[in-house]
PDB file of C-alpha atoms in Angstrom:
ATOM      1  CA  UNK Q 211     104.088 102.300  79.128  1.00 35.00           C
ATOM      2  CA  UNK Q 212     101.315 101.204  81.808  1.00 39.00           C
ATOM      3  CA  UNK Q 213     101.605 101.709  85.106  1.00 46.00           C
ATOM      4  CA  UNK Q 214     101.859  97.580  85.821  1.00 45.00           C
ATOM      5  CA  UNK Q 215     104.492  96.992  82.593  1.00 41.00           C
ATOM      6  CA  UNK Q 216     106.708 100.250  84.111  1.00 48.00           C
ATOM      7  CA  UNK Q 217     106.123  98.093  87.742  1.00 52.00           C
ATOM      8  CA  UNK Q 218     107.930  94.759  85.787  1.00 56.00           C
ATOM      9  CA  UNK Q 219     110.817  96.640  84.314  1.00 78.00           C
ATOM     10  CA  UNK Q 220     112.330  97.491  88.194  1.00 90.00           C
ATOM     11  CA  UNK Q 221     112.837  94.018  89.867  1.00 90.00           C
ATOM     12  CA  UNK Q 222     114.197  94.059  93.563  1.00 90.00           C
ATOM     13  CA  UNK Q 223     115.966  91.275  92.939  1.00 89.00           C
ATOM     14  CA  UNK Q 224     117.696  93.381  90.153  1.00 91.00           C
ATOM     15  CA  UNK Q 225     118.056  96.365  91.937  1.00 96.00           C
ATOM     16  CA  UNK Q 226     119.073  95.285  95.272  1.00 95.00           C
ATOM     17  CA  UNK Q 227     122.733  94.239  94.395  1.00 96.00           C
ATOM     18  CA  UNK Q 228     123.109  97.877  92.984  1.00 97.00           C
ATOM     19  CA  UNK Q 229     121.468  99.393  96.367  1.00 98.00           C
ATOM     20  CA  UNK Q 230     123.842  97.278  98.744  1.00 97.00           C
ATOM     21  CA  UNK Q 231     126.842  97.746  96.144  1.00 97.00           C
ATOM     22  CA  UNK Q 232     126.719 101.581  97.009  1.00 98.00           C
ATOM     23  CA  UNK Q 233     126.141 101.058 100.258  1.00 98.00           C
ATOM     24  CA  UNK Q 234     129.309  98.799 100.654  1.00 97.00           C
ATOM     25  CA  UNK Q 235     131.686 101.717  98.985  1.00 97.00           C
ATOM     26  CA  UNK Q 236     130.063 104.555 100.375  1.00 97.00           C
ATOM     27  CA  UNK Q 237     128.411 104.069 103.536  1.00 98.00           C
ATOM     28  CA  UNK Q 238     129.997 100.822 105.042  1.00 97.00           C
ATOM     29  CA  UNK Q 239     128.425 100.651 108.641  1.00 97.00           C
ATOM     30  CA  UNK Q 240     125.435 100.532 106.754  1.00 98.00           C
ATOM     31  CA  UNK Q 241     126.146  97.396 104.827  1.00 97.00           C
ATOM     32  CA  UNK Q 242     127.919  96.068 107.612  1.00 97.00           C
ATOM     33  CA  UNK Q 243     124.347  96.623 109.518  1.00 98.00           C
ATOM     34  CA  UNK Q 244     122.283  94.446 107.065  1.00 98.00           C
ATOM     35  CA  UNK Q 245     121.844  90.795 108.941  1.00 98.00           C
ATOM     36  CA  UNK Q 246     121.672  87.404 106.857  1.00 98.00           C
ATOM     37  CA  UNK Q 247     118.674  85.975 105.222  1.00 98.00           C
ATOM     38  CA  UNK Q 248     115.305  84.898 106.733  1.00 98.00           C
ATOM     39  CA  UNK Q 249     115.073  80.879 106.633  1.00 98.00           C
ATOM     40  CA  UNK Q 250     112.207  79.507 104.839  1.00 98.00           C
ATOM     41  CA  UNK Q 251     110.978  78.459 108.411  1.00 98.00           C
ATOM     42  CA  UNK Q 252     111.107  82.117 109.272  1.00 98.00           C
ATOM     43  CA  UNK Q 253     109.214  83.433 105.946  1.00 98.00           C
ATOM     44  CA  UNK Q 254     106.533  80.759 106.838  1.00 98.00           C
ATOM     45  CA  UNK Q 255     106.199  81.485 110.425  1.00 98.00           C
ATOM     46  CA  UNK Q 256     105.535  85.405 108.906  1.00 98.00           C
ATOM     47  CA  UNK Q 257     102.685  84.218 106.713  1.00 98.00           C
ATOM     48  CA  UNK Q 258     100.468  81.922 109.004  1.00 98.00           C
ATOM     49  CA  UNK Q 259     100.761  85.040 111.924  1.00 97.00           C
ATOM     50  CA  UNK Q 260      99.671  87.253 109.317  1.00 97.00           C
ATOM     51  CA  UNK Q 261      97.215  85.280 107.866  1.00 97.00           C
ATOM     52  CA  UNK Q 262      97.959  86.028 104.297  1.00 98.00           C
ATOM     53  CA  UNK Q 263     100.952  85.156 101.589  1.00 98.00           C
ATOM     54  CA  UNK Q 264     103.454  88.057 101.758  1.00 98.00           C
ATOM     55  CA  UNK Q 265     103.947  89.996  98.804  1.00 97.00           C
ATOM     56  CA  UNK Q 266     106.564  88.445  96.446  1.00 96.00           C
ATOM     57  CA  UNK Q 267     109.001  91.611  96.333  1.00 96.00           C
ATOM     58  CA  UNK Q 268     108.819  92.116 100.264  1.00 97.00           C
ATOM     59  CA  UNK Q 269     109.619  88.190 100.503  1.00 97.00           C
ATOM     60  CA  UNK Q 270     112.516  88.639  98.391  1.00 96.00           C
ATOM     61  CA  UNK Q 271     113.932  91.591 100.130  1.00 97.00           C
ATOM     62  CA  UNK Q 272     113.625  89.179 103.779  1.00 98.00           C
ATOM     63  CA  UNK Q 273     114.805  86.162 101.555  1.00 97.00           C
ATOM     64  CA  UNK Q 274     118.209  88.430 101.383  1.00 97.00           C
ATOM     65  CA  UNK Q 275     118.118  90.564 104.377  1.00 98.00           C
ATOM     66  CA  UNK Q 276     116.207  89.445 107.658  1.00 98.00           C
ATOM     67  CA  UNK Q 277     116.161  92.865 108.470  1.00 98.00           C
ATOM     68  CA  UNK Q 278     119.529  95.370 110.512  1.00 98.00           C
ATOM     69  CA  UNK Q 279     120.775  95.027 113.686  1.00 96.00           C
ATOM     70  CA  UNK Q 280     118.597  97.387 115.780  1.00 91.00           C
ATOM     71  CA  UNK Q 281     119.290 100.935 116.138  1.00 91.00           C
ATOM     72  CA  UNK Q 282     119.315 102.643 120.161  1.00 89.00           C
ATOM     73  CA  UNK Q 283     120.055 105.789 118.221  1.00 92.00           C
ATOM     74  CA  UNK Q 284     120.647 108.386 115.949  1.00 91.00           C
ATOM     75  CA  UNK Q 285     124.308 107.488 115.861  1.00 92.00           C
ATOM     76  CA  UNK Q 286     124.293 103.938 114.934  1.00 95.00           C
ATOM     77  CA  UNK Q 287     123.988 102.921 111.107  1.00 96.00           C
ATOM     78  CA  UNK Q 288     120.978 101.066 109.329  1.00 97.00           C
ATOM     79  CA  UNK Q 289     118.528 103.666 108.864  1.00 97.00           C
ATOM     80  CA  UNK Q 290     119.595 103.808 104.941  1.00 97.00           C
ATOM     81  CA  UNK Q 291     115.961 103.341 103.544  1.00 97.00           C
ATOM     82  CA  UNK Q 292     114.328 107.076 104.125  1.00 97.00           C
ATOM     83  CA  UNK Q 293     115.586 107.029 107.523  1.00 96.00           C
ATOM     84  CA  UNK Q 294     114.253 104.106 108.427  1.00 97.00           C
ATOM     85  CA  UNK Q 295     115.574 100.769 109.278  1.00 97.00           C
ATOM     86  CA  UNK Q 296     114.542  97.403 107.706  1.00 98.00           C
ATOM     87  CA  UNK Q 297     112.797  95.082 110.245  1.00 98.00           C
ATOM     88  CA  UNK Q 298     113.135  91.959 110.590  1.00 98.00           C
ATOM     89  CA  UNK Q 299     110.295  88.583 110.363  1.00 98.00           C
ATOM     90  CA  UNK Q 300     109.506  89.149 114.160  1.00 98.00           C
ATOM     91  CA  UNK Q 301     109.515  92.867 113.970  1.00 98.00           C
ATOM     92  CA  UNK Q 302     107.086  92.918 110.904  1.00 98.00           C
ATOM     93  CA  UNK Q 303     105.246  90.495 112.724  1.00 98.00           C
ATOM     94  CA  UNK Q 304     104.555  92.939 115.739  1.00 98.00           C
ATOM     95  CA  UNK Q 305     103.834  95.844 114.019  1.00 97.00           C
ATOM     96  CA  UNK Q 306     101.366  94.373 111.988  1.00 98.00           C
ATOM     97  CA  UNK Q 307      99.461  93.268 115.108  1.00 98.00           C
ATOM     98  CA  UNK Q 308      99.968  96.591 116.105  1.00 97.00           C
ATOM     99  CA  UNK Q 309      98.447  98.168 113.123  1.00 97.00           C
ATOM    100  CA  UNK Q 310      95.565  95.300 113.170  1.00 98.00           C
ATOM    101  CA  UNK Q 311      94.516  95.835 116.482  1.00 98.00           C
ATOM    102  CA  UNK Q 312      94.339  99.971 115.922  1.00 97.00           C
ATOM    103  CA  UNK Q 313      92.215  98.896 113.033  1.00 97.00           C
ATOM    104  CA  UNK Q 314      90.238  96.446 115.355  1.00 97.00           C
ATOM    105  CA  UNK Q 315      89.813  99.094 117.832  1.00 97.00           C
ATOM    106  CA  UNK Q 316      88.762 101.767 115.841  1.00 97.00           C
ATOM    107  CA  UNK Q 317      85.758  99.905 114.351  1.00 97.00           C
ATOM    108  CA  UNK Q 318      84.575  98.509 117.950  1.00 97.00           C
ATOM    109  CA  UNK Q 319      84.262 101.485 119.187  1.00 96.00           C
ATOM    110  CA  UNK Q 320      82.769 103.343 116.198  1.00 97.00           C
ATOM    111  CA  UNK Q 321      85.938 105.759 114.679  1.00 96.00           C
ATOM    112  CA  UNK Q 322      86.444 103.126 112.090  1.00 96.00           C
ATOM    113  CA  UNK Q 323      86.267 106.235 108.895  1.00 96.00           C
ATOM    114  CA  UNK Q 324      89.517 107.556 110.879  1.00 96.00           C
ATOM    115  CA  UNK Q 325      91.799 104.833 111.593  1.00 96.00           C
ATOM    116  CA  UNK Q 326      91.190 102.324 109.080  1.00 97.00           C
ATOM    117  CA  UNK Q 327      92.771 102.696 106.215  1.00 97.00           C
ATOM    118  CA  UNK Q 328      93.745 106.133 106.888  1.00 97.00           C
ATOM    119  CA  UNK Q 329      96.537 105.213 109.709  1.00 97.00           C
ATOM    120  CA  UNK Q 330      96.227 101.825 110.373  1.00 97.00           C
ATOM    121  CA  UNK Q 331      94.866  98.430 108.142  1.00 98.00           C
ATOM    122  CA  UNK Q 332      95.314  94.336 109.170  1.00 97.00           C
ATOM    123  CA  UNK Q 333      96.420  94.164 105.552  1.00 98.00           C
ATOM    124  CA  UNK Q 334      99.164  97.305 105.975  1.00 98.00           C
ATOM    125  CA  UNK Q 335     102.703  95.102 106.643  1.00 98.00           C
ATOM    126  CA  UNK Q 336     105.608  97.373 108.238  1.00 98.00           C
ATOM    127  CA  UNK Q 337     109.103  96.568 106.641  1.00 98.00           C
ATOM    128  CA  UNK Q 338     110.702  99.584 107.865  1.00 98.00           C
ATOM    129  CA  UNK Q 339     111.159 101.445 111.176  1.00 97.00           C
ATOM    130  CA  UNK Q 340     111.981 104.529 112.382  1.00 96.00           C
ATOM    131  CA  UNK Q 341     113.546 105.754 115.768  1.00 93.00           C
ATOM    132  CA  UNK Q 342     109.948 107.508 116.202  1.00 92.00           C
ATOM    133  CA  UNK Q 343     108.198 105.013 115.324  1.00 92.00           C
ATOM    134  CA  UNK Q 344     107.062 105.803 111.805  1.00 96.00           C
ATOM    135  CA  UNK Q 345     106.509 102.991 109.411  1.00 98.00           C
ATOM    136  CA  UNK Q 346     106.901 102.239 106.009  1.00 98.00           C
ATOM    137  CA  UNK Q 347     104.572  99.478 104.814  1.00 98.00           C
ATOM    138  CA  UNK Q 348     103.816  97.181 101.998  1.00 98.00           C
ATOM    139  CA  UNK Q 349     100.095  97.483 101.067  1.00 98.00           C
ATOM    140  CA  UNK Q 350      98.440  94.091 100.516  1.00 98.00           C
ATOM    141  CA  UNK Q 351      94.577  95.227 100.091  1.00 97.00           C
ATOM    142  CA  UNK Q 352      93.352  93.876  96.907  1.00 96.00           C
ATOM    143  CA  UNK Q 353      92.903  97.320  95.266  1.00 95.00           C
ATOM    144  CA  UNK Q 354      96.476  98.813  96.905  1.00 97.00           C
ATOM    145  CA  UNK Q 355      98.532  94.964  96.235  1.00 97.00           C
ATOM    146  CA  UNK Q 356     102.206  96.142  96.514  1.00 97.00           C
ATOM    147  CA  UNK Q 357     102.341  99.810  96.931  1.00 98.00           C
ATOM    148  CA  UNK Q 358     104.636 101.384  99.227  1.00 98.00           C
ATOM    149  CA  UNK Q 359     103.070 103.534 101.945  1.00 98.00           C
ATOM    150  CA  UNK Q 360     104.376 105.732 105.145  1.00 97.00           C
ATOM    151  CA  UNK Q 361     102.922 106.286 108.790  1.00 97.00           C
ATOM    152  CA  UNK Q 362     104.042 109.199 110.595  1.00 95.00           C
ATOM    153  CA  UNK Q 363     101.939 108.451 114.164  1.00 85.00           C
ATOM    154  CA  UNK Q 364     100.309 112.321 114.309  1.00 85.00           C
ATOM    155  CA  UNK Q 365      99.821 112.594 111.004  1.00 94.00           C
ATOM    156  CA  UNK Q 366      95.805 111.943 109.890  1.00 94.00           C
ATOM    157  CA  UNK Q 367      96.557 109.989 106.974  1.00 96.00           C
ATOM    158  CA  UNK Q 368      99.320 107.465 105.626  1.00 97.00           C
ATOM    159  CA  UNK Q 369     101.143 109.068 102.607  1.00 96.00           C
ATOM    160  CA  UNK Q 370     101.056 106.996  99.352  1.00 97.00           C
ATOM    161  CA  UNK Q 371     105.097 106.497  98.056  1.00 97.00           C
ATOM    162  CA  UNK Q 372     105.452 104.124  94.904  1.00 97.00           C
ATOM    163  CA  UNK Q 373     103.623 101.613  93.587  1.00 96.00           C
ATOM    164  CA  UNK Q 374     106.134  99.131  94.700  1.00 96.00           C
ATOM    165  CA  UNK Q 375     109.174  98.147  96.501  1.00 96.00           C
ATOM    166  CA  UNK Q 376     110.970  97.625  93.154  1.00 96.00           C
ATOM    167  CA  UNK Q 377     110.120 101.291  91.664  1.00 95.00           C
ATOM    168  CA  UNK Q 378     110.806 102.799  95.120  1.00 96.00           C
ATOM    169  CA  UNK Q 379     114.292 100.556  94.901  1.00 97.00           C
ATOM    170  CA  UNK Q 380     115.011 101.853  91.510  1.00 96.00           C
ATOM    171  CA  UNK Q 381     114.481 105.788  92.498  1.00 97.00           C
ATOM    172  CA  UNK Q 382     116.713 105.315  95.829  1.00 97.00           C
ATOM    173  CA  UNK Q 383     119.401 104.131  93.389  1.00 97.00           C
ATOM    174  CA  UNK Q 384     118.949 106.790  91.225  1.00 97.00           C
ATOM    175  CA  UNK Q 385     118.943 109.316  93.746  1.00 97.00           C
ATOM    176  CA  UNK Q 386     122.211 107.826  96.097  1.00 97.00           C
ATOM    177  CA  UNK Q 387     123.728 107.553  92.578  1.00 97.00           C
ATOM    178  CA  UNK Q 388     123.599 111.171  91.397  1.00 96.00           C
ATOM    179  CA  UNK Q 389     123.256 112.758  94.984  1.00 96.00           C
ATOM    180  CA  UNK Q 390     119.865 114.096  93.504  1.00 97.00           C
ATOM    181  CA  UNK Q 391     116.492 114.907  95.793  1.00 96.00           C
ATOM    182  CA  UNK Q 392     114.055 112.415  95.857  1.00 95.00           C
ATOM    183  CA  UNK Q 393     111.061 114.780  95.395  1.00 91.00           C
ATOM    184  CA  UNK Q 394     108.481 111.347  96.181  1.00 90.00           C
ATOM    185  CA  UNK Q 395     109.554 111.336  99.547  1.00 92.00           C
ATOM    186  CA  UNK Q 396     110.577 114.897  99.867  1.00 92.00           C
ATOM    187  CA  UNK Q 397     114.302 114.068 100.433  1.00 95.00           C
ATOM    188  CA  UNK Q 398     117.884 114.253  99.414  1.00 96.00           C
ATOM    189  CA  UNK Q 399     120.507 111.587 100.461  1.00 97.00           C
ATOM    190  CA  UNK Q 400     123.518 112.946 102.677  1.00 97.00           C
ATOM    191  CA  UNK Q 401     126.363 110.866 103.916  1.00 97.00           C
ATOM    192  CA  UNK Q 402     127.616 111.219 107.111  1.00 95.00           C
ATOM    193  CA  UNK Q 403     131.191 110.825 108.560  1.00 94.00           C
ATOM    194  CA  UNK Q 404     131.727 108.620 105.847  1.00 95.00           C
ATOM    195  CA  UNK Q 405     130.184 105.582 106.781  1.00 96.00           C
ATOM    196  CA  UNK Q 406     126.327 105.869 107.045  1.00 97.00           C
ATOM    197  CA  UNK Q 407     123.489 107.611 104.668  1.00 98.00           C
ATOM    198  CA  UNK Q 408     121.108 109.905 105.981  1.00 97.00           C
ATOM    199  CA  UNK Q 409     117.949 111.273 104.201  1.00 96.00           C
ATOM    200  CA  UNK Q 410     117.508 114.760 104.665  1.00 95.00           C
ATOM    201  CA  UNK Q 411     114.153 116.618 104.946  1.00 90.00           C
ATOM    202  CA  UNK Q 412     113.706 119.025 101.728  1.00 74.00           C
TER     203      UNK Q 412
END
């Protein structure tokens, strides 16, 4: 099966109800942490700040979920997607300016072959957030459309996940469901007290 075939069989719309279902029995705060759809006004006010359509699956995923209710720390739920919380329209909005102006930076003042596209791209649009302030983003470069990718600020280099948010769904489901590593991201799932997931290094 090609790569883009194998992309069409895992639809987020599909998977989601499965993700949230576990969630809901085994890690309630977590559901209870997810916040209501964007409005169509919201989705649109994304697009014209970025400049460009947002990529179907990541639409879908804000169409459901604009995002958690924020995290102060380690202690509260929401951080069920690698550690990382989902943001919402305005927070994806101000992270991508973020990223765009590192990009901007870098090529005024002549690091460009470090930054851009190696830690930061205008076309790189966060969905996720962690306490530190790591990132995982939704690629929408013409040669990258949809694929999943991580910042860890430090780091020299993003790190390359799944070629979408559908295929990474599907392996988070398969992993929560059977307990099982996930050897893409280099973690295992853990529950904690019950009522929140946490992704453990290794």
């Amino acid at each position: 099966m090609n790569q883009s075939a194998r992309e069409g069989t895992f639809r987020l719309e599909d998977l989601w109800p499965r993700f949230e279902g576990w969630l809901a029995r085994n890690t309630p705060d977590d559901e209870a942490a997810l916040r209501p759809g964007a409005s169509a006004a919201e989705l649109a006010g994304l697009e014209a700040e970025l400049g460009f359509p947002l990529h179907d699956e990541l639409k879908a995923l804000l169409a459901r979920h604009n995002g958690v209710v924020p995290r102060r720390s380690s202690t509260q739920a929401g951080a069920f997607v690698l550690g990382h919380g989902l943001l919402g329209t305005d927070g994806i909005a101000e992270w991508r300016r973020n990223l765009a102006d590192m990009a901007s930076e870098a090529v005024e003042e002549g690091y460009e072959d470090e930054v851009v596209g190696r830690t930061a791209h205008e076309r790189w649009v966060p969905f996720a957030q962690s306490l530190t302030g790591d990132l995982l983003f939704v690629d929408h470069r013409g040669d990258h459309y949809g694929e999943v990718g991580e910042i860890s600020f430090g780091d020299p280099e993003y790190r390359w996940l799944w070629p979408g948010l559908g295929l990474m769904l599907h392996d988070l489901c398969e992993s929560l469901e059977g307990m099982a590593p996930l050897p893409t991201a280099g973690r295992r799932p853990s529950v904690h007290e019950g009522r929140m997931l946490e992704w453990v290094t290794g």
